[in-house]
PDB file of C-alpha atoms in Angstrom:
ATOM      1  CA  GLY X 944    -151.175 -19.809 159.633  1.00 70.00           C
ATOM      2  CA  ALA X 945    -152.185 -23.651 159.856  1.00 90.00           C
ATOM      3  CA  VAL X 946    -153.794 -25.065 156.835  1.00 94.00           C
ATOM      4  CA  VAL X 947    -156.791 -27.455 156.722  1.00 97.00           C
ATOM      5  CA  SER X 948    -157.434 -29.182 153.501  1.00 97.00           C
ATOM      6  CA  GLN X 949    -160.928 -30.852 152.970  1.00 98.00           C
ATOM      7  CA  HIS X 950    -161.455 -33.746 149.723  1.00 97.00           C
ATOM      8  CA  PRO X 951    -163.722 -33.465 147.796  1.00 98.00           C
ATOM      9  CA  SER X 952    -163.639 -29.941 146.252  1.00 97.00           C
ATOM     10  CA  ARG X 953    -167.165 -31.310 144.359  1.00 97.00           C
ATOM     11  CA  VAL X 954    -168.978 -34.125 144.398  1.00 97.00           C
ATOM     12  CA  ILE X 955    -172.109 -35.389 142.264  1.00 97.00           C
ATOM     13  CA  CYS X 956    -173.963 -38.177 143.592  1.00 96.00           C
ATOM     14  CA  LYS X 957    -177.977 -40.152 142.876  1.00 97.00           C
ATOM     15  CA  SER X 958    -180.143 -40.320 144.923  1.00 97.00           C
ATOM     16  CA  GLY X 959    -179.283 -43.250 147.798  1.00 97.00           C
ATOM     17  CA  THR X 960    -175.879 -42.679 147.817  1.00 97.00           C
ATOM     18  CA  SER X 961    -173.812 -42.438 150.508  1.00 97.00           C
ATOM     19  CA  VAL X 962    -170.539 -39.722 150.038  1.00 98.00           C
ATOM     20  CA  LYS X 963    -167.434 -39.202 151.866  1.00 98.00           C
ATOM     21  CA  ILE X 964    -165.867 -36.160 152.909  1.00 98.00           C
ATOM     22  CA  GLU X 965    -162.257 -35.174 154.542  1.00 97.00           C
ATOM     23  CA  CYS X 966    -161.140 -33.245 156.351  1.00 97.00           C
ATOM     24  CA  ARG X 967    -157.403 -32.798 157.295  1.00 96.00           C
ATOM     25  CA  SER X 968    -155.122 -30.533 158.603  1.00 95.00           C
ATOM     26  CA  LEU X 969    -151.515 -30.781 157.926  1.00 95.00           C
ATOM     27  CA  ASP X 970    -149.664 -29.063 159.415  1.00 91.00           C
ATOM     28  CA  PHE X 971    -150.765 -28.985 162.745  1.00 90.00           C
ATOM     29  CA  GLN X 972    -152.568 -31.495 165.695  1.00 91.00           C
ATOM     30  CA  ALA X 973    -156.072 -30.995 165.348  1.00 91.00           C
ATOM     31  CA  THR X 974    -157.851 -32.297 168.648  1.00 90.00           C
ATOM     32  CA  THR X 975    -161.214 -30.651 167.983  1.00 92.00           C
ATOM     33  CA  MET X 976    -163.161 -31.439 164.310  1.00 94.00           C
ATOM     34  CA  PHE X 977    -166.146 -28.808 163.286  1.00 95.00           C
ATOM     35  CA  TRP X 978    -168.861 -29.148 160.296  1.00 97.00           C
ATOM     36  CA  TYR X 979    -170.680 -26.836 158.800  1.00 97.00           C
ATOM     37  CA  ARG X 980    -173.047 -26.567 156.231  1.00 97.00           C
ATOM     38  CA  GLN X 981    -173.791 -23.098 154.491  1.00 96.00           C
ATOM     39  CA  PHE X 982    -176.902 -22.405 152.735  1.00 93.00           C
ATOM     40  CA  PRO X 983    -176.308 -19.895 150.369  1.00 90.00           C
ATOM     41  CA  LYS X 984    -175.730 -16.133 150.871  1.00 88.00           C
ATOM     42  CA  GLN X 985    -176.452 -17.633 154.543  1.00 92.00           C
ATOM     43  CA  SER X 986    -173.883 -17.842 157.756  1.00 94.00           C
ATOM     44  CA  LEU X 987    -171.908 -21.031 158.755  1.00 95.00           C
ATOM     45  CA  MET X 988    -174.356 -23.622 160.424  1.00 95.00           C
ATOM     46  CA  LEU X 989    -173.039 -25.836 162.928  1.00 96.00           C
ATOM     47  CA  MET X 990    -173.508 -29.796 162.674  1.00 97.00           C
ATOM     48  CA  ALA X 991    -171.240 -30.967 164.794  1.00 96.00           C
ATOM     49  CA  THR X 992    -168.109 -31.062 166.719  1.00 93.00           C
ATOM     50  CA  SER X 993    -165.396 -33.731 166.950  1.00 92.00           C
ATOM     51  CA  ASN X 994    -162.549 -34.456 169.033  1.00 89.00           C
ATOM     52  CA  GLU X 995    -160.086 -36.718 168.682  1.00 86.00           C
ATOM     53  CA  GLY X 996    -161.033 -40.283 169.770  1.00 83.00           C
ATOM     54  CA  SER X 997    -164.336 -39.987 171.091  1.00 86.00           C
ATOM     55  CA  LYS X 998    -168.194 -39.671 169.146  1.00 88.00           C
ATOM     56  CA  ALA X 999    -168.926 -36.298 168.453  1.00 92.00           C
ATOM     57  CA  THR X1000    -171.475 -34.297 169.298  1.00 93.00           C
ATOM     58  CA  TYR X1001    -174.327 -33.496 166.973  1.00 96.00           C
ATOM     59  CA  GLU X1002    -176.380 -29.891 166.767  1.00 95.00           C
ATOM     60  CA  GLN X1003    -179.760 -30.456 167.533  1.00 95.00           C
ATOM     61  CA  GLY X1004    -181.750 -30.762 164.384  1.00 95.00           C
ATOM     62  CA  VAL X1005    -178.492 -33.055 163.052  1.00 96.00           C
ATOM     63  CA  GLU X1006    -179.241 -36.137 161.922  1.00 95.00           C
ATOM     64  CA  LYS X1007    -176.359 -38.487 163.835  1.00 93.00           C
ATOM     65  CA  ASP X1008    -177.191 -41.726 161.692  1.00 95.00           C
ATOM     66  CA  LYS X1009    -178.028 -39.671 158.441  1.00 96.00           C
ATOM     67  CA  PHE X1010    -173.977 -37.146 158.833  1.00 97.00           C
ATOM     68  CA  LEU X1011    -171.802 -40.585 160.584  1.00 96.00           C
ATOM     69  CA  ILE X1012    -168.222 -38.628 161.669  1.00 95.00           C
ATOM     70  CA  ASN X1013    -165.573 -40.308 162.711  1.00 92.00           C
ATOM     71  CA  HIS X1014    -162.284 -38.313 164.185  1.00 90.00           C
ATOM     72  CA  ALA X1015    -159.716 -41.246 164.088  1.00 84.00           C
ATOM     73  CA  SER X1016    -156.499 -39.148 164.021  1.00 90.00           C
ATOM     74  CA  LEU X1017    -155.130 -36.150 165.244  1.00 90.00           C
ATOM     75  CA  THR X1018    -155.088 -34.626 161.477  1.00 93.00           C
ATOM     76  CA  LEU X1019    -157.863 -36.289 160.229  1.00 94.00           C
ATOM     77  CA  SER X1020    -161.676 -36.343 160.587  1.00 95.00           C
ATOM     78  CA  THR X1021    -164.113 -37.648 158.056  1.00 96.00           C
ATOM     79  CA  LEU X1022    -168.505 -36.889 157.220  1.00 97.00           C
ATOM     80  CA  THR X1023    -169.612 -39.696 155.153  1.00 97.00           C
ATOM     81  CA  VAL X1024    -173.355 -38.224 153.984  1.00 98.00           C
ATOM     82  CA  THR X1025    -175.276 -41.767 154.290  1.00 97.00           C
ATOM     83  CA  SER X1026    -178.548 -42.316 152.012  1.00 96.00           C
ATOM     84  CA  ALA X1027    -178.314 -38.912 150.016  1.00 97.00           C
ATOM     85  CA  HIS X1028    -180.886 -37.078 148.700  1.00 96.00           C
ATOM     86  CA  PRO X1029    -181.162 -33.781 147.061  1.00 96.00           C
ATOM     87  CA  GLU X1030    -181.883 -31.470 150.071  1.00 96.00           C
ATOM     88  CA  ASP X1031    -178.654 -32.992 151.598  1.00 97.00           C
ATOM     89  CA  SER X1032    -177.238 -30.675 148.295  1.00 97.00           C
ATOM     90  CA  SER X1033    -175.264 -27.658 150.089  1.00 96.00           C
ATOM     91  CA  PHE X1034    -172.003 -26.092 150.801  1.00 97.00           C
ATOM     92  CA  TYR X1035    -170.016 -28.792 153.882  1.00 98.00           C
ATOM     93  CA  ILE X1036    -167.173 -26.636 155.510  1.00 98.00           C
ATOM     94  CA  CYS X1037    -164.633 -28.384 157.957  1.00 97.00           C
ATOM     95  CA  SER X1038    -162.419 -26.387 160.037  1.00 97.00           C
ATOM     96  CA  ALA X1039    -159.981 -27.590 162.908  1.00 95.00           C
ATOM     97  CA  SER X1040    -158.148 -26.622 165.773  1.00 93.00           C
ATOM     98  CA  SER X1041    -155.607 -27.358 169.040  1.00 88.00           C
ATOM     99  CA  GLY X1042    -158.821 -27.427 170.683  1.00 75.00           C
ATOM    100  CA  GLY X1043    -158.366 -25.129 173.519  1.00 77.00           C
ATOM    101  CA  TRP X1044    -160.861 -22.445 174.624  1.00 76.00           C
ATOM    102  CA  GLY X1045    -159.996 -19.340 172.184  1.00 79.00           C
ATOM    103  CA  ASP X1046    -158.138 -21.548 169.926  1.00 86.00           C
ATOM    104  CA  THR X1047    -158.409 -20.553 166.096  1.00 92.00           C
ATOM    105  CA  GLN X1048    -160.568 -22.203 164.238  1.00 95.00           C
ATOM    106  CA  TYR X1049    -158.455 -23.167 160.895  1.00 96.00           C
ATOM    107  CA  PHE X1050    -160.804 -24.434 157.963  1.00 97.00           C
ATOM    108  CA  GLY X1051    -161.240 -26.311 154.885  1.00 97.00           C
ATOM    109  CA  PRO X1052    -161.650 -24.803 151.464  1.00 97.00           C
ATOM    110  CA  GLY X1053    -165.486 -26.089 151.730  1.00 97.00           C
ATOM    111  CA  THR X1054    -167.096 -29.431 149.622  1.00 98.00           C
ATOM    112  CA  ARG X1055    -169.495 -28.695 146.900  1.00 97.00           C
ATOM    113  CA  LEU X1056    -172.031 -31.675 147.469  1.00 97.00           C
ATOM    114  CA  THR X1057    -174.917 -31.576 144.658  1.00 97.00           C
ATOM    115  CA  VAL X1058    -176.868 -34.931 145.229  1.00 97.00           C
ATOM    116  CA  LEU X1059    -178.942 -35.601 141.881  1.00 96.00           C
TER     117      LEU X1059
ATOM    118  CA  ALA A 717    -177.701 -16.624 176.527  1.00 72.00           C
ATOM    119  CA  GLN A 718    -174.734 -15.855 174.400  1.00 83.00           C
ATOM    120  CA  THR A 719    -175.242 -14.284 170.504  1.00 92.00           C
ATOM    121  CA  VAL A 720    -173.441 -12.327 168.157  1.00 96.00           C
ATOM    122  CA  THR A 721    -175.329  -9.263 166.294  1.00 97.00           C
ATOM    123  CA  GLN A 722    -173.998  -8.105 162.763  1.00 98.00           C
ATOM    124  CA  SER A 723    -176.443  -5.391 162.209  1.00 97.00           C
ATOM    125  CA  GLN A 724    -175.442  -4.014 158.155  1.00 97.00           C
ATOM    126  CA  PRO A 725    -175.900  -6.544 155.715  1.00 97.00           C
ATOM    127  CA  GLU A 726    -174.134  -5.209 153.151  1.00 98.00           C
ATOM    128  CA  MET A 727    -171.899  -2.595 152.902  1.00 98.00           C
ATOM    129  CA  SER A 728    -169.782  -1.118 150.294  1.00 98.00           C
ATOM    130  CA  VAL A 729    -166.592   1.461 149.513  1.00 98.00           C
ATOM    131  CA  GLN A 730    -164.277   3.244 147.861  1.00 98.00           C
ATOM    132  CA  GLU A 731    -160.451   1.971 147.009  1.00 98.00           C
ATOM    133  CA  ALA A 732    -158.281   3.798 149.480  1.00 98.00           C
ATOM    134  CA  GLU A 733    -160.968   4.365 151.321  1.00 98.00           C
ATOM    135  CA  THR A 734    -161.688   3.643 154.503  1.00 98.00           C
ATOM    136  CA  VAL A 735    -164.711   0.811 156.381  1.00 98.00           C
ATOM    137  CA  THR A 736    -166.000   0.321 159.768  1.00 98.00           C
ATOM    138  CA  LEU A 737    -167.954  -3.098 160.281  1.00 98.00           C
ATOM    139  CA  SER A 738    -169.966  -2.812 163.030  1.00 98.00           C
ATOM    140  CA  CYS A 739    -170.541  -7.046 165.649  1.00 98.00           C
ATOM    141  CA  THR A 740    -171.917  -6.780 168.993  1.00 98.00           C
ATOM    142  CA  TYR A 741    -172.284  -9.642 170.449  1.00 96.00           C
ATOM    143  CA  ASP A 742    -173.716 -11.087 173.664  1.00 94.00           C
ATOM    144  CA  THR A 743    -171.812 -12.636 176.791  1.00 91.00           C
ATOM    145  CA  SER A 744    -172.313 -12.751 180.472  1.00 89.00           C
ATOM    146  CA  GLU A 745    -168.467 -13.987 180.698  1.00 88.00           C
ATOM    147  CA  SER A 746    -165.352 -11.567 181.285  1.00 87.00           C
ATOM    148  CA  ASP A 747    -162.538 -13.891 179.927  1.00 89.00           C
ATOM    149  CA  TYR A 748    -162.995 -14.685 176.424  1.00 91.00           C
ATOM    150  CA  TYR A 749    -161.465 -14.454 173.001  1.00 93.00           C
ATOM    151  CA  LEU A 750    -163.644 -12.884 169.251  1.00 95.00           C
ATOM    152  CA  PHE A 751    -162.361 -13.324 165.580  1.00 97.00           C
ATOM    153  CA  TRP A 752    -163.191 -11.733 162.076  1.00 98.00           C
ATOM    154  CA  TYR A 753    -163.244 -14.199 159.443  1.00 98.00           C
ATOM    155  CA  LYS A 754    -163.361 -12.966 156.094  1.00 98.00           C
ATOM    156  CA  GLN A 755    -165.443 -15.733 153.082  1.00 97.00           C
ATOM    157  CA  PRO A 756    -164.467 -14.364 149.403  1.00 96.00           C
ATOM    158  CA  PRO A 757    -165.949 -15.876 146.345  1.00 94.00           C
ATOM    159  CA  SER A 758    -164.004 -18.728 146.685  1.00 94.00           C
ATOM    160  CA  ARG A 759    -165.811 -19.686 150.292  1.00 94.00           C
ATOM    161  CA  GLN A 760    -162.573 -20.124 151.972  1.00 94.00           C
ATOM    162  CA  MET A 761    -162.900 -18.612 155.397  1.00 96.00           C
ATOM    163  CA  ILE A 762    -159.847 -16.765 155.911  1.00 96.00           C
ATOM    164  CA  LEU A 763    -158.835 -15.542 159.603  1.00 96.00           C
ATOM    165  CA  VAL A 764    -158.516 -11.250 159.801  1.00 98.00           C
ATOM    166  CA  ILE A 765    -157.778 -10.646 163.235  1.00 97.00           C
ATOM    167  CA  ARG A 766    -158.399 -12.228 166.618  1.00 96.00           C
ATOM    168  CA  GLN A 767    -159.052 -10.167 169.928  1.00 96.00           C
ATOM    169  CA  GLU A 768    -158.547 -11.570 173.770  1.00 93.00           C
ATOM    170  CA  ALA A 769    -160.877  -9.614 176.024  1.00 91.00           C
ATOM    171  CA  TYR A 770    -158.357  -9.643 178.346  1.00 89.00           C
ATOM    172  CA  LYS A 771    -156.365  -7.484 176.545  1.00 88.00           C
ATOM    173  CA  GLN A 772    -157.226  -3.820 176.773  1.00 80.00           C
ATOM    174  CA  GLN A 773    -155.071  -3.000 173.066  1.00 90.00           C
ATOM    175  CA  ASN A 774    -156.859  -3.237 169.835  1.00 95.00           C
ATOM    176  CA  ALA A 775    -156.174  -5.943 168.123  1.00 95.00           C
ATOM    177  CA  THR A 776    -154.642  -4.901 164.562  1.00 95.00           C
ATOM    178  CA  GLU A 777    -152.730  -6.991 161.346  1.00 95.00           C
ATOM    179  CA  ASN A 778    -151.915  -4.744 158.186  1.00 96.00           C
ATOM    180  CA  ARG A 779    -154.407  -3.165 157.128  1.00 97.00           C
ATOM    181  CA  PHE A 780    -157.310  -4.243 159.690  1.00 98.00           C
ATOM    182  CA  SER A 781    -157.646  -3.606 163.236  1.00 97.00           C
ATOM    183  CA  VAL A 782    -160.562  -3.472 165.564  1.00 97.00           C
ATOM    184  CA  ASN A 783    -162.454  -1.070 167.816  1.00 97.00           C
ATOM    185  CA  PHE A 784    -163.214  -3.794 170.826  1.00 96.00           C
ATOM    186  CA  GLN A 785    -164.970  -1.615 173.587  1.00 95.00           C
ATOM    187  CA  LYS A 786    -165.746  -4.116 176.328  1.00 94.00           C
ATOM    188  CA  ALA A 787    -167.845  -2.746 177.904  1.00 93.00           C
ATOM    189  CA  ALA A 788    -170.541  -1.888 175.046  1.00 95.00           C
ATOM    190  CA  LYS A 789    -169.850  -5.115 174.254  1.00 95.00           C
ATOM    191  CA  SER A 790    -169.005  -4.050 170.641  1.00 96.00           C
ATOM    192  CA  PHE A 791    -165.824  -5.242 167.882  1.00 97.00           C
ATOM    193  CA  SER A 792    -165.900  -3.882 165.209  1.00 98.00           C
ATOM    194  CA  LEU A 793    -163.522  -4.416 161.931  1.00 98.00           C
ATOM    195  CA  LYS A 794    -161.533  -1.255 160.161  1.00 98.00           C
ATOM    196  CA  ILE A 795    -160.333  -1.505 156.662  1.00 98.00           C
ATOM    197  CA  SER A 796    -158.133   0.755 155.983  1.00 98.00           C
ATOM    198  CA  ASP A 797    -156.672   1.327 152.397  1.00 98.00           C
ATOM    199  CA  SER A 798    -160.003  -0.731 150.993  1.00 98.00           C
ATOM    200  CA  GLN A 799    -158.648  -3.186 147.657  1.00 98.00           C
ATOM    201  CA  LEU A 800    -160.381  -4.811 145.618  1.00 97.00           C
ATOM    202  CA  GLY A 801    -159.216  -8.062 147.033  1.00 97.00           C
ATOM    203  CA  ASP A 802    -160.720  -6.758 150.205  1.00 98.00           C
ATOM    204  CA  ALA A 803    -164.801  -8.113 148.576  1.00 98.00           C
ATOM    205  CA  ALA A 804    -166.439 -10.535 150.597  1.00 98.00           C
ATOM    206  CA  MET A 805    -168.320 -11.833 153.080  1.00 98.00           C
ATOM    207  CA  TYR A 806    -167.469 -10.921 156.793  1.00 98.00           C
ATOM    208  CA  PHE A 807    -167.919 -12.448 159.241  1.00 98.00           C
ATOM    209  CA  CYS A 808    -167.697 -11.663 163.337  1.00 98.00           C
ATOM    210  CA  ALA A 809    -167.523 -15.059 165.882  1.00 96.00           C
ATOM    211  CA  TYR A 810    -167.670 -15.630 169.606  1.00 94.00           C
ATOM    212  CA  PRO A 811    -166.005 -19.340 170.724  1.00 91.00           C
ATOM    213  CA  SER A 812    -168.415 -20.210 173.365  1.00 85.00           C
ATOM    214  CA  SER A 813    -166.821 -20.984 176.429  1.00 78.00           C
ATOM    215  CA  GLY A 814    -167.215 -24.366 177.612  1.00 74.00           C
ATOM    216  CA  THR A 815    -167.506 -26.008 174.063  1.00 75.00           C
ATOM    217  CA  TYR A 816    -165.693 -23.994 172.232  1.00 81.00           C
ATOM    218  CA  LYS A 817    -167.445 -23.428 169.326  1.00 90.00           C
ATOM    219  CA  TYR A 818    -168.187 -20.541 167.202  1.00 94.00           C
ATOM    220  CA  ILE A 819    -170.943 -18.628 167.563  1.00 93.00           C
ATOM    221  CA  PHE A 820    -170.634 -16.738 164.392  1.00 96.00           C
ATOM    222  CA  GLY A 821    -173.265 -13.521 163.026  1.00 96.00           C
ATOM    223  CA  THR A 822    -174.936 -13.116 160.200  1.00 96.00           C
ATOM    224  CA  GLY A 823    -172.048 -11.762 157.889  1.00 97.00           C
ATOM    225  CA  THR A 824    -171.499  -8.803 156.369  1.00 98.00           C
ATOM    226  CA  ARG A 825    -171.281  -8.648 152.546  1.00 98.00           C
ATOM    227  CA  LEU A 826    -168.364  -5.999 151.409  1.00 98.00           C
ATOM    228  CA  LYS A 827    -168.392  -4.406 148.250  1.00 98.00           C
ATOM    229  CA  VAL A 828    -165.030  -2.332 146.716  1.00 98.00           C
ATOM    230  CA  LEU A 829    -165.661   0.287 144.297  1.00 97.00           C
ATOM    231  CA  ALA A 830    -163.081   0.556 141.708  1.00 95.00           C
TER     232      ALA A 830
END
């Protein structure tokens, strides 16, 4: 299957700082990328959908000024958590697809964010 | 509204035995896709199997197969000859038409007993 990488895998930061997470599709062009948040023992919660070259579409309740998403190329999307606070600590997962309906989403390995 | 339901929070299976994980969904669409993903302790989501609703034949991938009952809106996953490495959370997913985003079930935790 297709490979999606995510970097960093783990990050610890101080409250008030910003953190950027990168998501890359390594062997295919990802027209659409998705960002999820997962709390312990729960399912994935979709935060936003990004299409290459367009503004991201955020799910209801997700602060777009806090979680900045950029999808500047067909292989790279970034999520920046601005002014992070302890409640932003979580596991963040990206996925990528070719963008067609029914296309498989391929997931990155996730990023564990801890805000002190 | 499109929904996905996994009614079994946790299942156990003896190594080498067979287990079936259930998933039901609700949609008014006639053509759609369904997926099963596995999330092992590493938390990497791995595609297990994909089913196209317009295909009558149930999808199969090695020891993994589905029982797709379109009229009943049921999409269960059967794991044969269970192995210790099958222990994971299993999520059923339905891509919403128009937006392409997945609607996930709440997951089933599978334990494999040696």
